[in-house]
Amino acid sequence: MNKRYHSIQITMAIAFSMVSVSIIVAAILLSFSVTEETARLSSQQYTQQLIRQISNNISAYIDYMNGISTFVQSDKDIQEYLLVQNREQKIIAAQRAQEVLKTFIRSRKDISLVAIFNFSGESLFHDSAFIQNPFRPPMTQSWFTAALQAQGGSVISSSHVQNIVQNRYRWVISLSRLIYKTGTNQQIGVLLVDLNYEVINRICSSIQLGKRGYVFIIDKNGEIVYHPQQQLIYGNLKKENIQQIVQSTKNYFAADNVEADKFYSIETMPVIGWKVVGVNYRDELVENRDKIRKTYAFWGLAFFSISILLSLFIAQRISRPIRQLRNSMRQVEQGNFSIRADIQSSNEIGELGRDFNIMVIEIEKLLLRVTEQQELKRKSELKALQMQINPHFLYNTLDSIIWMAEGGKHQEVIDMSSALARLFRLSISKGKEIIDIGSEVEHVRNYLTIQKIRYKDKLDYQILVPDELKSYKTVKIILQPLVENAIYHGIKNKEGPGLIIIGGSKNQSGIELYVQDDGVGMNEETLRKLKDRLSGRNPDQSASTNLLHSGLGVHNVDERIKLYFGTDYGLSYESSEEEGTIVRIQLPAIEGELEE
């Protein structure tokens, strides 16, 4: 019975009971949401009808202004005024053209200004008393440049102060348009029609959207055309979600910044791209919203409090051992196999924790065994490789000895045989893998002695390793494969004699040995493949066949160095075609005996 009481199944049953209580609370909140949503939809439909009407009214004004521009553009008196050059004729033409402009002002009181401009800086206004502002040339005005870019199309500006007339500054909305010579593509002037801003203000301010709701207009670039609190916005005392409105593809949404209790309804004018925006406040959607909210909140809070207290108690009991187990698993993921999950629960989670501990112990043992086996395997393979001496080198050396013996060159036979014997003796090194640099240098000196006898004047060498480096430790047989590679792939293919230099120095990183030749070098592609091979990016050995050094190979030398001293050490190559190659060997500065 005690075990059954502590089982996770009973714990989950209690948790499900708490979920039921939470569902009741959710139902209460949902009821309020449905009430509010119904009111919101009604408000949305009403607002969209109003702003659609505003959009139609403003579009009618814009269409009328566009009709004026079309008429003026083709009027013969306007054309004559812009084209005539004679001064007397131009004065007469200006009078007739001005009468045309006055006609529109007489018929519509909402038009503030009608004017035409040529490209010489001259202007003609509907009122002869108007004088062009000398400090605001038309060609610098945004409506003028926009008309040029529109190539004959009408351009509607956002609301602005018109300052083209001296001592006359009014808030207007401007329509500008290029005037072409009839029947041609010749640009002869620009037409400007200003709509009095009061017309937009009167249309929009007459709309009431609740106690605080309002309407405003922006152009397609997000600039404000009309806003009942425009001065506050320009003064940064009030903000609107302009960016969200411009980017939104919906015609209705809730604000997600600035003031989150706003709803925006949007109507886009099809021709000019202006957006008429109606703003409603959430707290005005339902008249008795506060009373309903308080009632729902009271009961919701009561049930919610009980659910939270019980859920916290149960969740704490369930989650504590789970968190402990999770933290232990993360430690294992990071490679810590000494961690143990200390879970004292008597339910299924406690059993899972104990199984986890057993699993970690077994994994730790298995990893140790695998690591030891792999390390032994790699060392055995590398030592087997080290025991192999290039048969071609051995056969060629013996053939050379026989050839010199038959030729009576006894001293050279003695020198080569002695060097070969020392070479074998140092290769064996009493089975040790780690030797001092002095022994390694002596090993490669014997090798070069043999090759010098064979190649005579074709090969020369210098060993410049300082004596103070010879007591430091290194992996054995790392210089000879590199020298062999320099001879067979660098100097042998070179015209004329070649030189191999073996040197070294001590730096902050440890010991650096190098093998340098002045052979044929490598091209960029071959050098890249070699570097990829050393870095492990080219595991295909067949792709780097030409890069192997005798029987051991560059990769074997590099791998042995990294195996014994770490990945910070190894080989690096520099080479240029026809200039030679240099191989740098980076080793740690270690003296004394090392455990292999």
Coordinates of C-alpha atoms in Angstrom, one line a residue:
M1 CA 0.0 0.0 0.0
N2 CA 2.9 2.4 0.9
K3 CA 4.5 1.7 -2.5
R4 CA 1.2 2.2 -4.3
Y5 CA 0.7 5.5 -2.5
H6 CA 4.1 6.8 -3.7
S7 CA 3.7 5.6 -7.3
I8 CA 3.9 8.2 -10.1
Q9 CA 0.6 7.0 -11.5
I10 CA -1.3 8.3 -8.4
T11 CA 0.7 11.5 -8.5
M12 CA -0.4 12.0 -12.1
A13 CA -4.0 11.3 -11.2
I14 CA -3.9 14.1 -8.7
A15 CA -2.3 16.4 -11.3
F16 CA -5.2 15.6 -13.7
S17 CA -7.6 16.7 -11.1
M18 CA -5.9 20.0 -10.9
V19 CA -6.1 20.3 -14.7
S20 CA -9.9 20.0 -14.4
V21 CA -10.0 22.9 -12.0
S22 CA -7.8 24.9 -14.5
I23 CA -10.2 24.1 -17.3
I24 CA -13.0 25.6 -15.2
V25 CA -11.0 28.8 -14.8
A26 CA -10.2 28.8 -18.5
A27 CA -13.9 28.5 -19.3
I28 CA -14.7 31.6 -17.2
L29 CA -11.9 33.5 -19.0
L30 CA -13.2 32.3 -22.4
S31 CA -16.7 33.5 -21.6
F32 CA -15.4 37.0 -21.0
S33 CA -13.2 36.8 -24.1
V34 CA -16.3 35.8 -26.2
T35 CA -18.2 38.7 -24.8
E36 CA -15.4 41.1 -25.6
E37 CA -14.8 39.6 -29.0
T38 CA -18.4 40.1 -30.0
A39 CA -18.2 43.7 -29.1
R40 CA -14.9 44.1 -30.9
L41 CA -16.3 42.7 -34.1
S42 CA -19.3 45.0 -34.0
S43 CA -16.9 48.0 -33.4
Q44 CA -14.7 46.8 -36.2
Q45 CA -17.5 46.7 -38.8
Y46 CA -18.8 50.1 -37.7
T47 CA -15.3 51.7 -37.9
Q48 CA -14.5 50.1 -41.3
Q49 CA -17.8 51.5 -42.7
L50 CA -16.8 55.0 -41.5
I51 CA -13.3 55.0 -42.7
R52 CA -14.4 53.6 -46.1
Q53 CA -16.7 56.6 -46.4
I54 CA -13.9 58.9 -45.5
S55 CA -11.7 57.2 -48.1
N56 CA -14.3 57.6 -50.8
N57 CA -14.8 61.3 -50.0
I58 CA -11.1 62.0 -50.1
S59 CA -10.7 60.0 -53.2
A60 CA -13.3 62.1 -54.9
Y61 CA -11.3 65.3 -54.0
I62 CA -8.1 63.7 -55.3
D63 CA -9.9 62.6 -58.5
Y64 CA -11.2 66.1 -59.0
M65 CA -7.7 67.5 -58.6
N66 CA -6.4 64.9 -61.0
G67 CA -9.1 66.0 -63.5
I68 CA -8.0 69.6 -63.1
S69 CA -4.4 68.5 -63.9
T70 CA -5.4 66.6 -67.0
F71 CA -7.4 69.6 -68.3
V72 CA -4.7 72.1 -67.5
Q73 CA -2.0 69.9 -69.1
S74 CA -3.8 69.9 -72.5
D75 CA -5.2 73.5 -72.4
K76 CA -4.0 75.5 -75.4
D77 CA -3.6 78.7 -73.5
I78 CA -1.4 77.0 -70.9
Q79 CA 0.6 75.3 -73.7
E80 CA 1.0 78.7 -75.5
Y81 CA 2.2 80.4 -72.3
L82 CA 4.9 77.7 -71.7
L83 CA 6.0 77.6 -75.3
V84 CA 6.0 81.3 -76.4
Q85 CA 9.3 83.1 -76.3
N86 CA 8.4 86.7 -77.4
R87 CA 8.0 88.9 -74.3
E88 CA 4.9 90.8 -75.5
Q89 CA 3.2 87.6 -76.7
K90 CA 4.1 85.9 -73.4
I91 CA 2.4 88.7 -71.4
I92 CA -0.8 88.2 -73.4
A93 CA -0.5 84.4 -73.1
A94 CA 0.0 84.7 -69.4
Q95 CA -3.2 86.7 -69.0
R96 CA -5.2 84.0 -70.8
A97 CA -3.5 81.2 -69.0
Q98 CA -4.2 82.9 -65.6
E99 CA -7.9 83.1 -66.5
V100 CA -7.9 79.3 -67.0
L101 CA -6.4 78.9 -63.5
K102 CA -8.8 81.3 -61.9
T103 CA -11.7 79.2 -63.3
F104 CA -10.9 76.3 -61.0
I105 CA -10.5 78.5 -57.9
R106 CA -13.9 80.1 -58.5
S107 CA -15.6 76.7 -58.9
R108 CA -14.0 75.1 -55.8
K109 CA -13.3 76.9 -52.6
D110 CA -11.3 74.0 -51.2
I111 CA -8.5 74.5 -53.8
S112 CA -5.9 76.8 -52.2
L113 CA -3.5 77.3 -55.1
V114 CA -3.2 76.5 -58.9
A115 CA 0.1 77.4 -60.5
I116 CA 2.4 76.4 -63.4
F117 CA 6.2 76.6 -63.6
N118 CA 8.6 76.3 -66.5
F119 CA 12.1 75.1 -66.3
S120 CA 13.6 78.6 -66.5
G121 CA 12.4 79.5 -63.0
E122 CA 9.3 81.4 -64.1
S123 CA 5.9 80.8 -62.5
L124 CA 2.3 81.7 -63.1
F125 CA -0.3 81.7 -60.2
H126 CA -4.1 81.9 -60.4
D127 CA -3.9 85.1 -58.5
S128 CA -1.8 87.9 -60.1
A129 CA -1.1 89.3 -56.6
F130 CA 0.9 86.3 -55.7
I131 CA 4.7 86.6 -56.0
Q132 CA 7.0 83.6 -56.1
N133 CA 9.1 83.2 -52.9
P134 CA 12.7 84.1 -54.0
F135 CA 14.1 81.9 -51.2
R136 CA 12.2 78.8 -52.2
P137 CA 12.8 78.1 -55.9
P138 CA 10.4 75.6 -57.3
M139 CA 13.0 73.2 -58.6
T140 CA 14.2 72.5 -55.0
Q141 CA 10.7 71.6 -53.8
S142 CA 9.9 67.9 -53.2
W143 CA 6.6 68.1 -55.2
F144 CA 8.6 69.5 -58.2
T145 CA 11.2 66.8 -58.2
A146 CA 8.6 64.1 -57.6
A147 CA 6.7 65.3 -60.7
L148 CA 9.8 65.0 -62.8
Q149 CA 10.4 61.4 -61.6
A150 CA 6.7 60.5 -62.3
Q151 CA 7.2 61.1 -66.0
G152 CA 3.7 62.6 -66.6
G153 CA 1.8 60.8 -63.8
S154 CA 0.1 62.7 -61.0
V155 CA 2.0 62.9 -57.6
I156 CA 0.1 63.5 -54.4
S157 CA 2.1 64.7 -51.4
S158 CA 1.4 64.4 -47.7
S159 CA 0.3 67.4 -45.7
H160 CA 2.9 70.2 -45.6
V161 CA 3.3 73.9 -45.4
Q162 CA 3.3 75.4 -48.9
N163 CA 5.9 78.2 -49.1
I164 CA 6.2 78.8 -52.8
V165 CA 4.3 82.1 -52.5
Q166 CA 6.0 84.9 -50.7
N167 CA 4.4 85.8 -47.3
R168 CA 1.8 83.0 -47.7
Y169 CA 2.1 79.8 -45.7
R170 CA -0.7 77.3 -45.6
W171 CA -1.1 73.6 -44.7
V172 CA -2.0 71.9 -48.0
I173 CA -1.9 68.6 -49.8
S174 CA -0.2 69.1 -53.2
L175 CA -0.8 67.5 -56.6
S176 CA 2.0 68.0 -59.1
R177 CA 2.4 66.8 -62.7
L178 CA 4.6 67.3 -65.7
I179 CA 3.2 69.2 -68.6
Y180 CA 4.1 67.9 -72.1
K181 CA 3.9 69.7 -75.4
T182 CA 0.7 68.4 -77.1
G183 CA 1.4 65.5 -79.3
T184 CA 5.1 65.2 -78.3
N185 CA 7.3 64.0 -75.4
Q186 CA 8.8 67.4 -74.9
Q187 CA 8.6 68.5 -71.2
I188 CA 7.6 72.2 -71.0
G189 CA 6.6 72.7 -67.4
V190 CA 5.1 71.5 -64.1
L191 CA 1.6 72.0 -62.8
L192 CA 0.9 72.5 -59.0
V193 CA -2.6 72.2 -57.4
D194 CA -2.9 72.6 -53.6
L195 CA -5.9 71.2 -51.8
N196 CA -6.7 73.2 -48.6
Y197 CA -5.8 71.0 -45.6
E198 CA -9.0 72.1 -43.8
V199 CA -11.0 69.9 -46.2
I200 CA -9.2 66.8 -44.9
N201 CA -9.5 68.1 -41.3
R202 CA -13.2 68.7 -41.6
I203 CA -13.9 65.3 -43.1
C204 CA -11.9 63.4 -40.5
S205 CA -12.7 65.4 -37.4
S206 CA -16.4 65.0 -37.9
I207 CA -16.1 61.2 -37.2
Q208 CA -16.5 60.0 -33.6
L209 CA -15.3 56.5 -32.6
G210 CA -16.3 56.3 -29.0
K211 CA -15.1 58.8 -26.4
R212 CA -11.4 58.6 -27.3
G213 CA -11.3 57.1 -30.7
Y214 CA -10.2 59.0 -33.8
V215 CA -9.2 58.8 -37.4
F216 CA -5.9 59.7 -39.1
I217 CA -4.3 59.3 -42.5
I218 CA -0.8 58.3 -43.7
D219 CA 0.6 58.2 -47.2
K220 CA 2.2 55.1 -48.7
N221 CA 5.6 56.0 -47.2
G222 CA 4.3 56.2 -43.7
E223 CA 4.3 60.0 -43.6
I224 CA 1.3 61.6 -41.7
V225 CA -1.2 63.3 -44.0
Y226 CA -3.7 64.1 -41.2
H227 CA -3.8 63.4 -37.5
P228 CA -6.0 65.2 -34.9
Q229 CA -2.9 65.4 -32.6
Q230 CA -0.4 66.1 -35.4
Q231 CA 1.6 68.7 -33.5
L232 CA 2.0 66.4 -30.5
I233 CA 3.4 63.7 -32.8
Y234 CA 5.8 66.0 -34.5
G235 CA 6.9 67.1 -31.0
N236 CA 7.5 63.4 -30.0
L237 CA 4.9 63.9 -27.2
K238 CA 2.6 61.2 -28.7
K239 CA 3.4 58.1 -30.8
E240 CA 1.5 55.9 -33.3
N241 CA 2.3 52.4 -34.6
I242 CA 3.1 53.8 -38.1
Q243 CA 5.6 51.1 -39.0
Q244 CA 3.2 48.3 -38.0
I245 CA 0.4 49.9 -40.0
V246 CA 2.6 50.3 -43.1
Q247 CA 3.9 46.7 -43.0
S248 CA 0.6 45.1 -42.1
T249 CA -1.2 43.1 -44.7
K250 CA -4.4 43.0 -42.6
N251 CA -7.1 45.7 -42.5
Y252 CA -7.6 45.2 -38.7
F253 CA -5.2 44.4 -35.9
A254 CA -4.4 45.2 -32.3
A255 CA -1.4 47.4 -31.5
D256 CA 1.7 45.4 -30.3
N257 CA 3.6 48.4 -28.9
V258 CA 3.2 52.1 -27.9
E259 CA -0.3 51.6 -26.6
A260 CA -1.4 48.0 -26.5
D261 CA -5.1 48.8 -25.7
K262 CA -5.7 50.1 -29.3
F263 CA -7.3 48.5 -32.3
Y264 CA -6.5 49.8 -35.8
S265 CA -8.9 49.5 -38.8
I266 CA -7.3 50.3 -42.1
E267 CA -8.7 51.3 -45.5
T268 CA -6.3 51.8 -48.4
M269 CA -7.1 54.2 -51.2
P270 CA -6.5 52.2 -54.4
V271 CA -5.1 55.0 -56.6
I272 CA -2.7 57.0 -54.3
G273 CA -2.0 54.3 -51.7
W274 CA -3.0 56.5 -48.7
K275 CA -4.2 54.6 -45.6
V276 CA -7.2 55.9 -43.6
V277 CA -6.8 54.5 -40.1
G278 CA -9.6 54.3 -37.5
V279 CA -8.5 53.9 -33.9
N280 CA -10.7 52.3 -31.2
Y281 CA -9.8 51.7 -27.5
R282 CA -10.3 48.3 -26.0
D283 CA -11.9 49.6 -22.8
E284 CA -14.6 51.3 -24.7
L285 CA -15.8 48.2 -26.6
V286 CA -18.1 47.0 -23.8
E287 CA -20.0 49.5 -21.7
N288 CA -20.1 47.5 -18.4
R289 CA -16.7 45.9 -19.2
D290 CA -15.3 46.7 -15.8
K291 CA -18.1 45.1 -13.8
I292 CA -18.1 42.0 -15.9
R293 CA -14.3 41.8 -15.6
K294 CA -14.4 42.1 -11.8
T295 CA -17.0 39.3 -11.5
Y296 CA -15.1 37.0 -13.8
A297 CA -11.8 38.0 -12.1
F298 CA -13.1 37.2 -8.6
W299 CA -14.2 33.6 -9.4
G300 CA -11.4 33.0 -11.7
L301 CA -8.9 34.1 -9.1
A302 CA -10.4 31.9 -6.5
F303 CA -10.2 28.8 -8.6
F304 CA -6.9 29.8 -10.0
S305 CA -5.3 30.3 -6.6
I306 CA -6.4 26.8 -5.4
S307 CA -5.1 25.2 -8.6
I308 CA -1.8 27.0 -8.4
L309 CA -1.2 26.0 -4.8
L310 CA -1.9 22.4 -5.4
S311 CA 0.0 22.4 -8.7
L312 CA 3.0 23.9 -7.1
F313 CA 3.0 21.3 -4.4
I314 CA 2.6 18.3 -6.7
A315 CA 4.9 19.7 -9.4
Q316 CA 7.6 20.2 -6.8
R317 CA 7.4 16.6 -5.7
I318 CA 7.4 15.3 -9.2
S319 CA 10.0 17.6 -10.7
R320 CA 12.7 17.5 -8.0
P321 CA 14.0 14.0 -8.7
I322 CA 13.5 14.5 -12.4
R323 CA 15.6 17.7 -12.3
Q324 CA 18.3 15.8 -10.3
L325 CA 18.4 13.1 -13.0
R326 CA 18.4 15.6 -15.8
N327 CA 21.4 17.5 -14.2
S328 CA 23.2 14.2 -13.9
M329 CA 22.6 13.3 -17.5
R330 CA 24.0 16.7 -18.6
Q331 CA 27.1 16.0 -16.6
V332 CA 27.5 12.7 -18.5
E333 CA 27.0 14.5 -21.8
Q334 CA 29.9 16.7 -20.9
G335 CA 32.1 13.7 -20.3
N336 CA 31.9 13.4 -16.5
F337 CA 31.3 9.7 -15.9
S338 CA 32.0 10.0 -12.1
I339 CA 28.7 11.6 -11.5
R340 CA 25.9 9.7 -9.7
A341 CA 22.2 10.5 -9.5
D342 CA 21.3 10.8 -5.8
I343 CA 17.6 10.1 -6.0
Q344 CA 15.9 8.7 -2.8
S345 CA 12.4 8.4 -4.2
S346 CA 10.7 5.0 -3.9
N347 CA 8.7 5.3 -7.1
E348 CA 9.6 4.7 -10.7
I349 CA 11.8 7.8 -10.9
G350 CA 13.9 6.4 -8.0
E351 CA 14.3 3.1 -9.9
L352 CA 15.2 5.0 -13.0
G353 CA 17.9 6.9 -11.1
R354 CA 19.5 3.7 -9.8
D355 CA 19.4 2.2 -13.3
F356 CA 21.1 5.4 -14.6
N357 CA 23.9 5.0 -12.1
I358 CA 24.5 1.4 -13.1
M359 CA 24.5 2.4 -16.8
V360 CA 27.1 5.2 -16.2
I361 CA 29.4 2.9 -14.3
E362 CA 29.3 0.4 -17.1
I363 CA 29.8 3.1 -19.8
E364 CA 32.8 4.4 -17.9
K365 CA 34.4 1.0 -17.7
L366 CA 33.6 0.3 -21.4
L367 CA 35.2 3.6 -22.5
L368 CA 38.3 3.0 -20.5
R369 CA 38.7 -0.5 -22.1
V370 CA 38.1 0.9 -25.6
T371 CA 40.5 3.8 -25.1
E372 CA 43.2 1.4 -23.8
Q373 CA 42.7 -1.0 -26.6
Q374 CA 42.7 1.7 -29.3
E375 CA 45.9 3.3 -27.8
L376 CA 47.6 -0.1 -27.8
K377 CA 46.4 -0.8 -31.3
R378 CA 47.7 2.5 -32.6
K379 CA 51.1 2.2 -30.9
S380 CA 51.4 -1.4 -32.2
E381 CA 50.6 -0.3 -35.8
L382 CA 53.0 2.6 -35.6
K383 CA 55.8 0.5 -34.2
A384 CA 55.2 -2.1 -36.9
L385 CA 55.5 0.6 -39.5
Q386 CA 58.7 1.9 -37.9
M387 CA 60.3 -1.6 -38.3
Q388 CA 59.8 -1.4 -42.0
I389 CA 62.8 -0.1 -44.0
N390 CA 62.2 1.0 -47.5
P391 CA 63.2 -2.1 -49.5
H392 CA 64.2 0.0 -52.6
F393 CA 66.6 2.1 -50.5
L394 CA 68.1 -1.1 -48.9
Y395 CA 68.4 -2.9 -52.3
N396 CA 69.9 0.2 -54.0
T397 CA 72.4 0.6 -51.1
L398 CA 73.5 -3.0 -51.3
D399 CA 73.8 -2.8 -55.1
S400 CA 75.9 0.3 -54.7
I401 CA 78.2 -1.5 -52.2
I402 CA 78.6 -4.5 -54.6
W403 CA 79.2 -2.1 -57.6
M404 CA 81.9 -0.1 -55.6
A405 CA 83.5 -3.4 -54.4
E406 CA 83.8 -4.7 -58.0
G407 CA 85.3 -1.3 -58.9
G408 CA 87.9 -1.5 -56.2
K409 CA 86.5 1.5 -54.3
H410 CA 87.3 -0.1 -50.9
Q411 CA 87.1 3.1 -48.8
E412 CA 83.7 4.0 -50.2
V413 CA 82.5 0.5 -49.5
I414 CA 83.7 0.8 -45.9
D415 CA 82.1 4.2 -45.5
M416 CA 78.7 3.2 -46.9
S417 CA 78.6 -0.2 -45.0
S418 CA 79.6 1.6 -41.8
A419 CA 76.9 4.3 -42.3
L420 CA 74.3 1.6 -43.2
A421 CA 75.2 -0.3 -40.0
R422 CA 74.9 2.8 -37.8
L423 CA 71.6 3.6 -39.6
F424 CA 70.2 0.2 -38.6
R425 CA 71.5 0.4 -35.1
L426 CA 69.9 3.8 -34.5
S427 CA 66.6 2.7 -36.1
I428 CA 66.3 -0.1 -33.6
S429 CA 67.1 2.2 -30.6
K430 CA 66.7 -0.7 -28.2
G431 CA 63.0 -0.7 -28.9
K432 CA 62.5 2.8 -27.6
E433 CA 60.1 5.2 -29.5
I434 CA 61.3 8.4 -27.7
I435 CA 65.0 9.3 -28.3
D436 CA 67.0 12.5 -28.0
I437 CA 67.3 14.9 -30.9
G438 CA 71.1 14.2 -31.1
S439 CA 70.5 10.5 -31.9
E440 CA 67.8 11.5 -34.5
V441 CA 70.3 13.9 -36.1
E442 CA 73.0 11.2 -36.1
H443 CA 70.5 8.8 -37.8
V444 CA 69.7 11.2 -40.6
R445 CA 73.4 12.0 -41.0
N446 CA 74.2 8.3 -41.7
Y447 CA 71.3 8.3 -44.2
L448 CA 72.6 11.3 -46.0
T449 CA 76.1 9.9 -46.0
I450 CA 74.8 6.9 -47.9
Q451 CA 72.8 9.0 -50.3
K452 CA 75.8 11.4 -50.9
I453 CA 78.0 8.4 -51.9
R454 CA 75.3 7.3 -54.3
Y455 CA 74.4 10.7 -55.9
K456 CA 77.9 12.3 -55.6
D457 CA 77.8 15.9 -56.9
K458 CA 74.1 15.7 -57.5
L459 CA 73.4 16.0 -53.8
D460 CA 74.9 18.1 -51.0
Y461 CA 73.7 18.7 -47.5
Q462 CA 74.2 20.8 -44.3
I463 CA 73.2 19.9 -40.7
L464 CA 72.8 23.0 -38.7
V465 CA 71.1 21.7 -35.6
P466 CA 72.5 23.6 -32.5
D467 CA 74.2 21.4 -29.9
E468 CA 72.0 22.8 -27.1
L469 CA 68.9 21.2 -28.8
K470 CA 70.4 17.7 -28.9
S471 CA 69.5 16.7 -25.4
Y472 CA 65.8 17.4 -25.9
K473 CA 63.4 14.5 -26.7
T474 CA 61.7 13.6 -29.9
V475 CA 59.9 10.7 -31.6
K476 CA 62.5 8.6 -33.5
I477 CA 62.8 8.4 -37.3
I478 CA 61.1 11.7 -38.2
L479 CA 63.9 13.4 -40.1
Q480 CA 64.9 10.5 -42.4
P481 CA 61.4 10.2 -44.1
L482 CA 61.3 14.0 -44.7
V483 CA 64.9 14.0 -46.2
E484 CA 64.0 11.0 -48.3
N485 CA 61.0 12.8 -49.7
A486 CA 63.1 15.9 -50.4
I487 CA 65.6 13.8 -52.4
Y488 CA 63.2 11.7 -54.5
H489 CA 60.5 14.4 -55.1
G490 CA 62.6 17.6 -55.0
I491 CA 66.3 17.3 -55.9
K492 CA 66.2 14.2 -58.1
N493 CA 63.9 15.9 -60.6
K494 CA 66.0 19.1 -60.5
E495 CA 68.5 20.0 -63.2
G496 CA 71.9 20.4 -61.6
P497 CA 73.0 19.8 -58.0
G498 CA 70.7 20.1 -55.0
L499 CA 71.1 21.1 -51.4
I500 CA 69.4 19.8 -48.3
I501 CA 69.6 21.8 -45.0
I502 CA 68.6 20.4 -41.7
G503 CA 68.4 22.9 -38.8
G504 CA 66.5 23.8 -35.7
S505 CA 65.9 26.4 -33.0
K506 CA 64.1 26.8 -29.7
N507 CA 61.0 29.1 -29.5
Q508 CA 58.2 30.0 -27.1
S509 CA 56.2 27.0 -28.3
G510 CA 59.0 24.5 -27.8
I511 CA 61.5 23.1 -30.3
E512 CA 61.3 23.6 -34.1
L513 CA 63.3 21.4 -36.5
Y514 CA 63.2 21.9 -40.2
V515 CA 64.2 20.1 -43.5
Q516 CA 64.8 22.5 -46.4
D517 CA 65.6 21.7 -50.0
D518 CA 66.1 23.8 -53.2
G519 CA 64.4 21.2 -55.4
V520 CA 61.5 21.6 -57.9
G521 CA 59.0 22.4 -55.1
M522 CA 55.2 21.9 -55.3
N523 CA 52.4 23.7 -57.0
E524 CA 49.5 25.1 -55.0
E525 CA 47.2 22.2 -55.7
T526 CA 49.7 19.6 -54.5
L527 CA 50.6 21.7 -51.4
R528 CA 46.9 22.1 -50.6
K529 CA 46.3 18.4 -50.8
L530 CA 49.3 17.8 -48.6
K531 CA 48.0 20.2 -46.0
D532 CA 44.5 18.7 -46.1
R533 CA 46.0 15.3 -45.6
L534 CA 47.9 16.5 -42.5
S535 CA 44.8 18.3 -41.1
G536 CA 42.6 15.2 -41.6
R537 CA 40.4 16.9 -44.3
N538 CA 41.6 14.4 -46.9
P539 CA 41.3 10.9 -45.4
D540 CA 41.6 9.2 -48.8
Q541 CA 45.2 8.1 -48.9
S542 CA 45.1 7.4 -52.6
A543 CA 44.6 11.1 -53.2
S544 CA 48.0 11.8 -51.6
T545 CA 50.1 8.9 -53.0
N546 CA 52.7 11.3 -54.3
L547 CA 53.1 12.9 -50.9
L548 CA 54.3 9.8 -49.0
H549 CA 57.8 9.7 -47.6
S550 CA 59.5 6.3 -48.1
G551 CA 57.6 3.6 -46.2
L552 CA 56.5 5.7 -43.3
G553 CA 55.1 8.7 -45.1
V554 CA 54.4 12.3 -44.0
H555 CA 51.1 11.4 -42.4
N556 CA 52.8 8.7 -40.3
V557 CA 55.4 11.1 -39.0
D558 CA 52.8 13.7 -38.2
E559 CA 50.5 11.2 -36.6
R560 CA 53.3 9.8 -34.4
I561 CA 54.2 13.2 -33.1
K562 CA 50.6 14.1 -32.3
L563 CA 50.1 10.7 -30.6
Y564 CA 53.0 11.2 -28.2
F565 CA 53.0 15.0 -27.7
G566 CA 49.5 16.2 -28.5
T567 CA 47.7 17.9 -31.4
D568 CA 49.5 21.2 -30.9
Y569 CA 52.6 19.6 -32.4
G570 CA 53.4 18.1 -35.8
L571 CA 54.4 19.1 -39.3
S572 CA 53.8 22.1 -41.5
Y573 CA 54.8 22.7 -45.1
E574 CA 55.9 25.7 -47.2
S575 CA 56.7 25.3 -50.9
S576 CA 56.9 27.2 -54.2
E577 CA 57.5 25.7 -57.7
E578 CA 61.1 25.8 -58.8
E579 CA 62.1 27.3 -55.5
G580 CA 62.1 24.3 -53.1
T581 CA 60.3 23.1 -50.0
I582 CA 60.7 23.5 -46.3
V583 CA 59.1 21.2 -43.7
R584 CA 58.8 22.5 -40.1
I585 CA 58.6 20.0 -37.2
Q586 CA 57.1 21.5 -34.0
L587 CA 58.1 19.5 -30.8
P588 CA 57.7 20.3 -27.1
A589 CA 60.9 21.2 -25.2
I590 CA 61.2 18.1 -23.0
E591 CA 64.4 16.8 -21.4
G592 CA 64.9 13.7 -19.3
E593 CA 63.3 10.2 -19.6
L594 CA 59.7 9.8 -20.8
E595 CA 57.3 7.0 -20.2
E596 CA 56.3 5.5 -23.5

